XYZ file of C-alpha atoms in Angstrom:
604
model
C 11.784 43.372 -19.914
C 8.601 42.383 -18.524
C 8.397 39.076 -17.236
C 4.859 36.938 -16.817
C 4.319 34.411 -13.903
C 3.710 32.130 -17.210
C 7.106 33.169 -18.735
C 8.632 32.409 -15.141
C 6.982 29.057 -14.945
C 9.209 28.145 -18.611
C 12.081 28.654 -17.338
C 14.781 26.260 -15.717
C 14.951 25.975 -12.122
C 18.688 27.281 -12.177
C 17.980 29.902 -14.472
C 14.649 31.532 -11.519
C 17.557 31.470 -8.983
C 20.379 32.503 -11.348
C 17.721 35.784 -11.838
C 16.526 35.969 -8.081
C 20.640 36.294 -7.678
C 21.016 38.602 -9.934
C 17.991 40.858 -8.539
C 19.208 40.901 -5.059
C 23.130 41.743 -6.199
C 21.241 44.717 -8.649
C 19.379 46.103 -5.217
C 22.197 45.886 -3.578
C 24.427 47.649 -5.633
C 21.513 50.224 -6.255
C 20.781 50.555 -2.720
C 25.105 50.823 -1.492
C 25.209 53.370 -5.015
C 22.934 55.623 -2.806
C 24.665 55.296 0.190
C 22.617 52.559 2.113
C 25.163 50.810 3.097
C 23.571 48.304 5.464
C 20.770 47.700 3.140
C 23.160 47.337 0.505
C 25.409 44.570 1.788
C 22.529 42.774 3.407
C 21.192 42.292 -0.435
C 24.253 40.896 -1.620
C 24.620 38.837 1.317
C 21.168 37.337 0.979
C 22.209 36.598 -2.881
C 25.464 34.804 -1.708
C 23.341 32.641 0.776
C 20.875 31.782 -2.316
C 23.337 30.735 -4.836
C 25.562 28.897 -1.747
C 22.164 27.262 -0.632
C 21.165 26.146 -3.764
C 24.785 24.366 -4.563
C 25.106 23.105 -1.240
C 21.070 21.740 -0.869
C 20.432 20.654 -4.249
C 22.693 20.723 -7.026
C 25.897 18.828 -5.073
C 23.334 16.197 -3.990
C 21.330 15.422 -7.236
C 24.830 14.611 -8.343
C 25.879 11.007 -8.964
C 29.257 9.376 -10.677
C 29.695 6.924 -13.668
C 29.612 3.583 -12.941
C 27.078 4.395 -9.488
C 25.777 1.443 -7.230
C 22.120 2.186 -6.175
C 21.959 0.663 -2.758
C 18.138 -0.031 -1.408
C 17.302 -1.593 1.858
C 13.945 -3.274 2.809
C 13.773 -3.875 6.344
C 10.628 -3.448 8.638
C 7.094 -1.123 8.114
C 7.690 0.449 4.407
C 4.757 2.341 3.239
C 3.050 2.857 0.125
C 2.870 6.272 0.803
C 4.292 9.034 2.973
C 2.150 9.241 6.046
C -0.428 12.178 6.368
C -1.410 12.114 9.820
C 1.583 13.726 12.798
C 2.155 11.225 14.851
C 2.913 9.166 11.694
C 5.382 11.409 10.028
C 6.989 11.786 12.992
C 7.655 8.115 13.603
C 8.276 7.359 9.507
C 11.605 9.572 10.107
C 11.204 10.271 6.252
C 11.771 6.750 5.429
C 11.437 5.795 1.717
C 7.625 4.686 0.771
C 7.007 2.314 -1.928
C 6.341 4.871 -4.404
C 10.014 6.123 -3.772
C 11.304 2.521 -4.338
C 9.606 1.498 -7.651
C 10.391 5.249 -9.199
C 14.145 4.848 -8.274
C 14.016 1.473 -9.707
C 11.764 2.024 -12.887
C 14.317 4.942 -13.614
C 17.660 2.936 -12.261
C 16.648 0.497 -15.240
C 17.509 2.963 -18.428
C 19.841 4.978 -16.125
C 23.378 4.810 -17.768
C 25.034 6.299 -14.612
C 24.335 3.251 -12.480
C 26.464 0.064 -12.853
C 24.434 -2.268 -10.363
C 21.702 -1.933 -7.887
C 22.747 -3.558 -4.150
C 19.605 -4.327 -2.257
C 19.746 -5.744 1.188
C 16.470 -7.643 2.280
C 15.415 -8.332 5.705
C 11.522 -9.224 6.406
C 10.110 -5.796 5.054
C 6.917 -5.560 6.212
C 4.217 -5.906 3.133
C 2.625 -8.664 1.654
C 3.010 -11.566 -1.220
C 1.457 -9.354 -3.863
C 3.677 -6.462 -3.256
C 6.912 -8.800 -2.584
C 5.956 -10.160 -5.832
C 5.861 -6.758 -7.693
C 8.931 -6.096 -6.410
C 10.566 -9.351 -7.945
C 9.388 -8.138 -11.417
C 10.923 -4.938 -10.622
C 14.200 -6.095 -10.269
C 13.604 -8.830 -13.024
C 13.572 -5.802 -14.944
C 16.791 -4.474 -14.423
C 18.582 -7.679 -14.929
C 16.724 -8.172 -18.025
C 18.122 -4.908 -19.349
C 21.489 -5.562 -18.067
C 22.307 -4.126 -15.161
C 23.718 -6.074 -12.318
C 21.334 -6.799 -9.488
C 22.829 -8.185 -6.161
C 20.517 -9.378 -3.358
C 21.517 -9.490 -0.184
C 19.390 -10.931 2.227
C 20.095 -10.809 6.358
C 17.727 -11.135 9.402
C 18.205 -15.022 11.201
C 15.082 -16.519 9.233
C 14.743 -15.380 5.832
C 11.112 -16.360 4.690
C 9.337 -17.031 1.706
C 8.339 -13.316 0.925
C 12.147 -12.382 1.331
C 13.424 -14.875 -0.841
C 10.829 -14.080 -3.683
C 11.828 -10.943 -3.710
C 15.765 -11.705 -3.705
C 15.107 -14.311 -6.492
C 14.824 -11.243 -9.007
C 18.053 -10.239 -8.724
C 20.626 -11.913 -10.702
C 22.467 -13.078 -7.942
C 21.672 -14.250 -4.168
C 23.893 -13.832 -1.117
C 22.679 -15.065 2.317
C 24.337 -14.431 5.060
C 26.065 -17.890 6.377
C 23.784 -17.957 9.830
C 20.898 -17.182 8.163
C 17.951 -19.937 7.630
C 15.451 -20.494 5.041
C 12.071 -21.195 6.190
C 10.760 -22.602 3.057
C 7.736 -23.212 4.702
C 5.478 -22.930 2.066
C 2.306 -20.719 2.928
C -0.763 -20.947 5.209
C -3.659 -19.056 5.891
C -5.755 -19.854 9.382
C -8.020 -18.371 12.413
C -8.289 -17.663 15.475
C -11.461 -18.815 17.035
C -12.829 -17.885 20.486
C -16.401 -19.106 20.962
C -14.907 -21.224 23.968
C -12.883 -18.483 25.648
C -15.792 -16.233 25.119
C -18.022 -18.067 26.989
C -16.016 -19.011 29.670
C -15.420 -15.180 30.378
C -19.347 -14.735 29.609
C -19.161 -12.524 26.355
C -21.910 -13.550 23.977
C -21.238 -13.027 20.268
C -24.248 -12.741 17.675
C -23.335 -12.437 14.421
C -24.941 -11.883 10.376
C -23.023 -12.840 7.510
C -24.017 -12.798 3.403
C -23.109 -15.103 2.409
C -21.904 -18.799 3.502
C -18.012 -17.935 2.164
C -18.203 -14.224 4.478
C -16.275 -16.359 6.773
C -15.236 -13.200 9.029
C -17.683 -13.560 11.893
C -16.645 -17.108 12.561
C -14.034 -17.189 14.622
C -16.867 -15.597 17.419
C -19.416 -18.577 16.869
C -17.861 -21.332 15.351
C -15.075 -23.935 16.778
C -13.403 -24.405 13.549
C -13.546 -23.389 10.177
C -16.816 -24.415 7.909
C -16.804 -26.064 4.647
C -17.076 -22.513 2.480
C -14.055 -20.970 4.421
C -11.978 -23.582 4.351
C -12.698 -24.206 0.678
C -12.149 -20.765 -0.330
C -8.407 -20.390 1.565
C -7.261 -23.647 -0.086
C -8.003 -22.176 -3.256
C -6.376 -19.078 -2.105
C -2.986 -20.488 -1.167
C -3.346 -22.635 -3.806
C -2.985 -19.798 -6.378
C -0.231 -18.188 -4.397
C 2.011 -20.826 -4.315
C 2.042 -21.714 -8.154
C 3.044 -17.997 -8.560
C 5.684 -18.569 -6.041
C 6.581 -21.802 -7.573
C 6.431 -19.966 -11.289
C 8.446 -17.312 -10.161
C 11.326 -18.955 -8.588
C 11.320 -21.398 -11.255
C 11.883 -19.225 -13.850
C 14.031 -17.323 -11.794
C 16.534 -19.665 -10.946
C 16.272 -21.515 -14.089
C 15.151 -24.857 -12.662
C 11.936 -26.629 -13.555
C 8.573 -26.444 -11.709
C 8.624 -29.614 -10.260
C 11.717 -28.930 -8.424
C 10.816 -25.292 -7.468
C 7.826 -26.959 -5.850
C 9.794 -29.479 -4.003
C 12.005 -26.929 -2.825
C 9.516 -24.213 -1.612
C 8.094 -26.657 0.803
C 11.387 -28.870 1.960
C 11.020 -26.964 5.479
C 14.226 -25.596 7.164
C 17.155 -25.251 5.511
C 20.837 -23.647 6.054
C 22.210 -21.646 3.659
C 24.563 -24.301 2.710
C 22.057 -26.526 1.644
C 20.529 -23.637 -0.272
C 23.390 -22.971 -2.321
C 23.619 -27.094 -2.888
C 20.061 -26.853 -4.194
C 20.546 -23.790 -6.294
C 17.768 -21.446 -4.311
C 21.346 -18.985 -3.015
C 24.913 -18.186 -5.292
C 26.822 -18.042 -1.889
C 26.951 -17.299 1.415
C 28.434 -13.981 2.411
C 27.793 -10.765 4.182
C 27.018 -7.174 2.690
C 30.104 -5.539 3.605
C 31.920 -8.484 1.227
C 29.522 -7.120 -1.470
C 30.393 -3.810 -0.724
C 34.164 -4.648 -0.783
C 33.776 -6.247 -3.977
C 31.801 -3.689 -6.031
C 34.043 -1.325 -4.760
C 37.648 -1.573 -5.824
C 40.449 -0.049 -3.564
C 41.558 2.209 -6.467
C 38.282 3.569 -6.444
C 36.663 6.563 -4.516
C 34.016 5.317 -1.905
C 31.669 7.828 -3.247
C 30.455 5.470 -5.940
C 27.520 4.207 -3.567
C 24.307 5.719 -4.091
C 21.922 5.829 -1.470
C 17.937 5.677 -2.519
C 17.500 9.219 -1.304
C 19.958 10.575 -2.966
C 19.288 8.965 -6.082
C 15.795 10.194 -5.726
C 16.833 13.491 -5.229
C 19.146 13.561 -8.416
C 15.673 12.095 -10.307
C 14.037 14.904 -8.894
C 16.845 17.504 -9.834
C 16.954 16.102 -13.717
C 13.534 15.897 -13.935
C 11.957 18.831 -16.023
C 7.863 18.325 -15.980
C 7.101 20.861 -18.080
C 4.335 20.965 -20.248
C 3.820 17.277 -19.725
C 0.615 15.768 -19.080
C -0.086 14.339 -15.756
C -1.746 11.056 -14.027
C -2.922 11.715 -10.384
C -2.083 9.122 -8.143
C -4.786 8.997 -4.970
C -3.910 5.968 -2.361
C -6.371 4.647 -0.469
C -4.491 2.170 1.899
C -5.784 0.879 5.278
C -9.361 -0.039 6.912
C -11.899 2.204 5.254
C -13.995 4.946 7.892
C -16.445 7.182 7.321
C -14.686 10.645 8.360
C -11.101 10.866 9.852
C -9.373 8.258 11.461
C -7.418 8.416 14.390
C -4.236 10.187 14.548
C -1.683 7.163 14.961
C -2.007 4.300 12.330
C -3.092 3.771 8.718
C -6.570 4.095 7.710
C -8.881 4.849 4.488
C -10.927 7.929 5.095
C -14.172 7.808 3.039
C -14.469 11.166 2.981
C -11.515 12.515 2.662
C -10.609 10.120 -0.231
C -13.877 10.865 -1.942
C -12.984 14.541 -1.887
C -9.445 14.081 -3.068
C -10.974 12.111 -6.285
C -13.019 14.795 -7.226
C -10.595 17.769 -6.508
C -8.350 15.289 -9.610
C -11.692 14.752 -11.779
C -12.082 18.739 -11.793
C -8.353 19.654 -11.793
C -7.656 20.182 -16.219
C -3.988 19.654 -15.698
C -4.980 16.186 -14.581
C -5.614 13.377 -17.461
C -6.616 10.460 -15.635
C -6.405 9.154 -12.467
C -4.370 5.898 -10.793
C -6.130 5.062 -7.349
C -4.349 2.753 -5.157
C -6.109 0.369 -3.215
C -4.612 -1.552 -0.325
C -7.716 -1.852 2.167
C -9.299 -4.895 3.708
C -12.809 -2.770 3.576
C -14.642 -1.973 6.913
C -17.242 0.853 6.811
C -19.947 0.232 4.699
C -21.039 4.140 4.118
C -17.460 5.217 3.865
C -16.902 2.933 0.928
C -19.962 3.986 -0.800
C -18.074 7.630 -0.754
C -15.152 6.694 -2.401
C -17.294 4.551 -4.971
C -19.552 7.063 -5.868
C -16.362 10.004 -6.138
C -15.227 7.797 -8.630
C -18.389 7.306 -11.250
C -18.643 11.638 -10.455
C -15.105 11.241 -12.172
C -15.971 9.357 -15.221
C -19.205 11.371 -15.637
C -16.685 14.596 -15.908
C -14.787 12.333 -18.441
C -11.648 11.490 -16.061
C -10.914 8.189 -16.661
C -9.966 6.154 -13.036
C -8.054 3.233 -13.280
C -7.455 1.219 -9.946
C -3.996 -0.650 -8.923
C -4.600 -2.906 -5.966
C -1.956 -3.621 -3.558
C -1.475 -7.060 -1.182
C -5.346 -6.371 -0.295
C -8.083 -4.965 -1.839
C -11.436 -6.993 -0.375
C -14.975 -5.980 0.767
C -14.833 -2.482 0.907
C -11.837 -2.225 -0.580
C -13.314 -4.296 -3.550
C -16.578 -1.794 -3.247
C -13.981 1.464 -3.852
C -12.458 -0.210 -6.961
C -15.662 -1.740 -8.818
C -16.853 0.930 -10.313
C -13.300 2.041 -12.209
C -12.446 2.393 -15.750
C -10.157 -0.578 -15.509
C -9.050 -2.681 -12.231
C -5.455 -3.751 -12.333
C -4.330 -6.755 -9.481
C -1.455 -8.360 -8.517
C -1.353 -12.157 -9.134
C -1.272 -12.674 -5.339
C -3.672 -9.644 -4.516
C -6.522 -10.909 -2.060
C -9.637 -9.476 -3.113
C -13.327 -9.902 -3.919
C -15.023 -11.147 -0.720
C -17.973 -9.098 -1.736
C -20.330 -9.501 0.848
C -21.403 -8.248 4.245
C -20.871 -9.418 7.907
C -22.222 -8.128 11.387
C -21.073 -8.476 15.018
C -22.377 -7.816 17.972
C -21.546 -8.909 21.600
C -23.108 -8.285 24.871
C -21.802 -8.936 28.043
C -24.403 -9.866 30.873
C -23.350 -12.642 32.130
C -19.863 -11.407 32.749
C -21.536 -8.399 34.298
C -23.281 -10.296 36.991
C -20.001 -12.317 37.771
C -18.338 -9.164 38.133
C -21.361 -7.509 40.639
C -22.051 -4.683 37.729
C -25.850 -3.911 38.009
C -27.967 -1.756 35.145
C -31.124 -0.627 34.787
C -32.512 1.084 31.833
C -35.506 3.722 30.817
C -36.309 3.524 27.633
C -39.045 4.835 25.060
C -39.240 1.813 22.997
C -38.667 -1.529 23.709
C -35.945 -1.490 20.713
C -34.137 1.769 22.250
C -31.280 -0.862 24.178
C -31.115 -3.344 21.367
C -27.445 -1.998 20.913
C -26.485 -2.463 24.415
C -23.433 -4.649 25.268
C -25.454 -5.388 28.167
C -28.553 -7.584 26.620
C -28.389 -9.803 23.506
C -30.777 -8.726 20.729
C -34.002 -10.581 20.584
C -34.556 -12.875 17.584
C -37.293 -10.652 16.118
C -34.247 -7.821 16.331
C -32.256 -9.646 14.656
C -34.357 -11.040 12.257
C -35.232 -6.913 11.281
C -31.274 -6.352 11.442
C -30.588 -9.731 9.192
C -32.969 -7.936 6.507
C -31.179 -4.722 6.550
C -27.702 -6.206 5.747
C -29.333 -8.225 2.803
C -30.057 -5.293 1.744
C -26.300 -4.140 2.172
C -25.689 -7.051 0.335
C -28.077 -6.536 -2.928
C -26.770 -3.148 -3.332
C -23.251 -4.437 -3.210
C -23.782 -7.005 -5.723
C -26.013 -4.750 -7.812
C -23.154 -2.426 -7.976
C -20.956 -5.132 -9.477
C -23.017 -6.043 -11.986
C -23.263 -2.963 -13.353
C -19.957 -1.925 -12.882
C -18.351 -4.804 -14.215
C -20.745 -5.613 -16.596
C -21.466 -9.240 -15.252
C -24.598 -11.249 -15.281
C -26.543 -10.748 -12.135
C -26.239 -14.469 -11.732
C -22.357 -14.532 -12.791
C -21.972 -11.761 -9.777
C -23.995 -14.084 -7.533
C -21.413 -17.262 -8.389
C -18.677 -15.023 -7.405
C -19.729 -12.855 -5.090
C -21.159 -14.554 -1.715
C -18.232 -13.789 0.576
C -15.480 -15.405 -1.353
C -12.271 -14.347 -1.326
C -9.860 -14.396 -4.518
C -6.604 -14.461 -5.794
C -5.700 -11.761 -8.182
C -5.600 -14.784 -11.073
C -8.761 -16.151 -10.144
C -9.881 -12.916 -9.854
C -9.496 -11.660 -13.079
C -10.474 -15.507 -14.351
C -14.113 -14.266 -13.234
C -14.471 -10.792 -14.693
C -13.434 -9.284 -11.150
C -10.291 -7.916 -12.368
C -9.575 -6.639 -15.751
C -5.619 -6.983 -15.799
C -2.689 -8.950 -13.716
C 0.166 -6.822 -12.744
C 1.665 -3.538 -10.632
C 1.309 0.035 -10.476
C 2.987 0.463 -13.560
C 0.899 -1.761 -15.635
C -2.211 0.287 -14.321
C -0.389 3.695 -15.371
C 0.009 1.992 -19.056
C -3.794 2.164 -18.801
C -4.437 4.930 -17.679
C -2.004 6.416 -20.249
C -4.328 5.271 -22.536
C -7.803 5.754 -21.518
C -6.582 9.647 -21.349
C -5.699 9.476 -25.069
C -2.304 9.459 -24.720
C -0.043 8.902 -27.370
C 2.917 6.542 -27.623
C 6.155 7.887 -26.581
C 4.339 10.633 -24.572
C 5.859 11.444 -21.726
C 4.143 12.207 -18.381
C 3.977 12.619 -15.088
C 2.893 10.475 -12.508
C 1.790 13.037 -9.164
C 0.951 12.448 -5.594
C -2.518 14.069 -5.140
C -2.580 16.403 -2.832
C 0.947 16.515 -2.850
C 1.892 15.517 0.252
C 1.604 18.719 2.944
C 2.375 18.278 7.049
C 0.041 21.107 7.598
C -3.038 19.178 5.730
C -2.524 16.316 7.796
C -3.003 18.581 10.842
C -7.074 17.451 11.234
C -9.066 17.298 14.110
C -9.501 14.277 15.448
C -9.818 11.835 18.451
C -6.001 10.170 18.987
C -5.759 7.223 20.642
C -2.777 7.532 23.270
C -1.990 3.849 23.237
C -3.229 0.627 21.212
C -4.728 -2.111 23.451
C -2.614 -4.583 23.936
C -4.568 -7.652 23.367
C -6.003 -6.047 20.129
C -2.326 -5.248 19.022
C -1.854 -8.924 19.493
C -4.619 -10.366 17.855
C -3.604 -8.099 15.022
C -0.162 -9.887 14.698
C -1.517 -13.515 15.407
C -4.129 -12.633 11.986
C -0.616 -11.407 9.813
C -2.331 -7.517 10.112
C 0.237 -4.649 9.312
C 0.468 -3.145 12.684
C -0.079 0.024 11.661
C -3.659 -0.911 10.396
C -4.515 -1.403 14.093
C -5.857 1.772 15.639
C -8.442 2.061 12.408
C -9.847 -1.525 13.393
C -10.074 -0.240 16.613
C -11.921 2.494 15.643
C -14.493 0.386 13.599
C -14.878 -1.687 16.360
C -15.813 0.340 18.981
C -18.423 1.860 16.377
C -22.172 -0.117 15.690
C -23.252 -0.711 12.367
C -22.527 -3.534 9.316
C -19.238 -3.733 8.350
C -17.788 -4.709 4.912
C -14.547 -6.394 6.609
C -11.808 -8.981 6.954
C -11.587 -10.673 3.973
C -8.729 -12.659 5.243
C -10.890 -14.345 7.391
C-alpha cells in the first residue's frame, strides 16, 4: 500500500507513530533476518525509544483526572505573546502568555474534566483593559457552573487585582494583605524647570491642542485640553470598575462607588463590606479542594492543561483565523534585541504572508502599541488594505493600548474590536527636539561646524532650530497630520468634520471610543474572533482554528540587529514613574535616539 503525504496528513497523530514503530521493528527484523545484527537491533531499539518517548513526552502529560482543579497564577510581566527576539525567550523561561491563559480558560469553561479553576493573583503586570477581560473570562466559568476561587497575595492588592479576583465566585485575601482602593489617576511628569537648570532646551510641535505628549518638556503643568481629556478618561474607567464590581458582588452602584474609593483598607474590613468572602491563604484552598482521601494529582497546572488541549485537539480540515500581534512601540525595521517592540516591517510582511496564505480565512491582529514611528505605522496600515483587496477580511482586537500609531495600524480594518477600558484614538502628531548648548559651554565642550547649507545642522543637539526651521518643520507634520485624519475618514467612514471633532490629539476610552465611530465593537479577543468568523463566511457551529502567525520559531527571531547591553537607568525610571510596561523600554529608547515626527504617547 502506497501511502500519499496527503493520506499521511489524515491520519491521527498516534496512528503516524504507531506506523513509524512499526517500520523501524519491520527493518529491523528484515535487516537481523539477513544477518545484520547490529543494524538490526539498533532499528528496534530506535522503535522502543519512539513509542517510550511518545508515552513518556506526550500522551502521560496531556492526561488529566475527573473532577481536575485548573490552577493559574498571575504574578509579574505576562505577555500577550511568546517573545520572538533571544534575549527575550531566554528571560520569559517559557512562561505562559496571555494567549495561553484565555485558551485554557475559554476551553476550562465546557471542559467536564475540571471541577474548579484556582487562580492566585498578585499585581500581574498588564493593564485595566486586559485585567478587565480577564474578569469576564472568569465570569464565564462561574456563569456556566464551575467553581472559580480567587486567591489574591502580594502586601497591597490594587484595584487591577481585585477586578480581576471579583470574577471569580469567591474571594480569599490573604489576612496581611491591604486593599488600596484608591480609585484611579492618570498624571505627568513635567521637566521644563529641571531642564533648564541643567541647560537642555526643548522645542516641540504638536497637532493638535489635546496631543498633550510634548508637554511635560515646555509646560509647568497640564493645559486645559489635557487635563480635560484624562478626566474624561478616568472617568470612563471607573464606571466600568464601579459596573463591574457591582454586579459582581451583587451590591448596588452607589455602594460599589463608595467602596472603590474609601482608601486603605484591611482585609477585615473588606470582608465587613462585602468586597472579600474571607481571609485565608492558598495552601488552605489547596487543603480544602483537596480531600485527604484523595490523590494529590488532582491539581492541574496551566501547562499541563494546555498540553492535554493540545494533545485532544484534532485541527483537521478545519478552517483557520491567523492571529498577527502587534504589541509594543511601533519602528520602522527591527527593534532592538531586549524588550517589546512593533516592527513595521516585519508586521507588514507577516499580514501579507496571512492575506496570500488559502488555508487562512481571515485574520485577528492584535494591537497593544502606544504608536511611535510615523513610517512604520503607515506599513502595517497599508499591509492591511493589500489584505482586504485580496479579499482577507482583518479584524483588529486592541489590548490595554492601542493610540497614535497604534490607532493608525488598526483604522483601516474590517472591524475594530476594544476593550471598555482600552486607551486609544489620540490621532494626531507630536515632535521633539532638544539641543544642548548651554549645558555644553558649562561643561567646556566646544564645536565648530562646516556645512553646505545653512539648514545642514538644524538637527544638531548642539543649536536650537531657527523659527523659520521650524516654521518649515511645523508644516511638514500638518501634513502628517492631514494624512492621518484623511485616513480615518475614509477608513471609518466618518465625516471629515466628525474625524476633526474627534481626532485632534484626544485620547479615548474604549466606550467613548466606539460612542464616536472610532471603534466598531466593545469587548476581548474572543469577541473579535466572532467577527472575524463571520466576515470569512463562516457558518454557525463551524469549528476553527485560531493560529499564531508565523508560528512561533527561535530561529526566526535570530535577526540582525543592534542590542542594547543595558537600559539607561534614568530612562528605565521615567518609564515606571509614566505606568510603562518595562519591557516597552528599549523600543522608546530606540525612537528616541532617532530624528523625525513621532505618532506617540497617548498616555500623555
Amino acid at each position: 500500500m502506497k501511502l500519499s503525504a496527503f493520506a499521511l496528513s489524515k491520519l491521527t497523530r498516534e496512528t503516524r507513530v504507531a506506523l513509524i514503530v512499526a517500520f523501524l521493528i519491520a527493518l529491523g527484523t528484515i535487516c537481523l533476518n539477513a544477518g545484520w545484527r547490529a543494524a538490526g537491533l539498533s532499528s528496534i531499539m530506535a522503535a522502543i525509544a519512539v513509542a517510550a518517548a511518545f508515552y513518556l513526552l506526550v500522551v502521560r502529560p496531556s492526561r488529566i483526572p475527573r473532577d481536575a482543579v485548573l490552577t493559574l497564577r498571575l504574578a509579574g510581566t505576562i505577555r500577550e505573546d511568546a517573545p520572538r527576539s533571544p534575549l527575550e525567550q531566554l528571560r520569559s523561561h517559557g512562561a505562559p502568555t496571555l494567549f495561553d491563559i484565555r485558551n485554557a480558560l475559554e476551553a476550562a469553561a465546557s471542559d467536564n474534566r475540571l471541577q474548579a479553576v484556582l487562580v492566585e493573583i498578585s499585581t500581574p503586570g498588564f493593564g485595566l483593559a486586559t485585567a478587565h477581560e480577564l474578569h469576564e473570562l472568569l465570569r464565564a466559568l462561574v456563569a456556566k457552573g464551575k467553581r472559580v476561587i480567587a486567591v489574591i497575595g502580594g502586601d497591597q492588592i490594587t484595584p487591577r487585582d481585585y477586578l480581576i479576583a471579583c470574577g471569580a465566585g469567591e474571594i480569599v485575601a490573604n489576612p496581611d494583605s491591604a486593599l488600596m482602593m484608591l480609585g484611579l489617576s492618570a498624571g505627568s511628569l513635567f521637566l521644563t524647570d529641571a531642564l533648564n537648570k541643567v541647560g537642555i532646551q526643548a522645542q516641540t510641535l504638536q497637532w493638535k491642542e489635546y496631543k498633550g505628549a510634548a508637554e511635560m518638556f515646555t509646560r509647568e503643568a497640564m493645559s486645559p485640553e489635557l487635563r480635560e481629556s484624562l478626566e474624561a478618561l478616568i472617568g470612563d474607567c471607573q464606571s466600568l470598575m464601579t459596573q463591574s464590581v457591582a454586579s459582581a458582588r451583587r451590591m448596588s452602584p452607589e455602594r460599589a462607588r463608595e467602596l472603590l474609593g474609601s482608601g486603605f483598607m484591611s482585609v477585615r474590613a473588606a470582608c465587613t463590606n462585602g468586597l472579600i468572602d474571607r481571609a485565608g491563604y492558598i495552601e488552605d484552598v489547596r487543603v480544602e479542594l483537596e480531600p485527604e482521601d484523595k490523590p494529590k494529582s488532582r491539581f492541574i497546572a496551566l501547562g499541563r492543561y494546555l498540553r492535554h488541549l493540545a494533545y485532544t485537539h484534532d485541527g483537521r480540515g478545519r478552517p483557520r483565523l491567523a492571529l498577527i500581534h502587534g504589541l509594543g512601540p511601533v519602528v520602522v525595521g527591527e527593534g532592538p534585541m531586549a524588550g517589546e517592540f512593533f516592527s513595521g516591517e516585519r508586521i507588514s510582511e507577516e499580514i501579507r504572508r496571512a492575506s496570500r496564505d488559502d488555508k487562512i480565512k481571515a485574520i485577528v491582529f492584535r494591537v497593544n502599541s502606544p504608536g511611535g514611528s510615523a513610517a512604520g505605522s503607515d506599513l502595517v496600515w497599508r499591509a492591511v488594505r493589500e489584505a482586504q483587496r485580496r479579499g482577507k477580511p482583518v479584524v483588529v482586537s486592541m489590548g490595554d493600548v492601542a493610540g497614535s500609531g497604534g490607532y493608525y495600524v488598526a483604522m483601516g480594518a474590517d472591524a475594530i474590536v476594544a476593550g471598555p477600558a482600552t486607551v486609544t484614538g489620540s490621532i494626531g502628531v507630536v515632535y521633539a527636539k532638544f539641543s544642548v548648548p548651554e549645558l555644553m559651554q558649562r561643561v567646556g565642550i566646544g564645536l565648530d561646524v562646516v556645512k553646505s547649507d545653512p539648514v545642514s545642522d538644524a538637527l544638531s543637539p548642539a543649536r536650537p532650530m531657527t523659527a523659520a526651521e521650524l516654521a518649515q518643520l511645523n508644516e511638514v507634520v500638518g501634513e502628517l497630520y492631514s494624512t492621518f485624519t484623511a485616513k480615518v475618514t475614509e477608513g471609518r467612514k466618518l465625516d471629515p468634520a466628525v474625524t476633526e471633532q474627534v481626532a485632534r490629539g484626544r485620547v479615548w476610552s474604549g466606550v467613548a471610543a466606539k460612542a464616536r465611530g472610532l471603534v466598531d465593537e466593545l469587548g476581548g479577543l474572543g469577541c473579535a474572533v466572532a467577527l472575524a468568523r463571520d466576515k470569512a463566511g463562516l457558518k454557525a457551529g463551524e469549528e476553527h482554528d485560531l493560529v499564531l502567525y508565523p508560528p512561533p520559531n527561535l530561529l526566526s527571531a535570530l535577526h540582525l540587529s543592534a542590542a542594547y547591553s543595558e537600559i539607561p537607568w534614568a530612562l528605565s525610571v521615567a518609564a515606571r514613574l509614566l505606568q510603562l510596561p518595562e519591557r516597552w523600554t528599549p523600543a522608546l529608547l530606540s525612537l528616541v535616539t532617532r530624528t523625525g515626527a513621532l505618532l506617540l504617547c497617548p498616555w500623555l
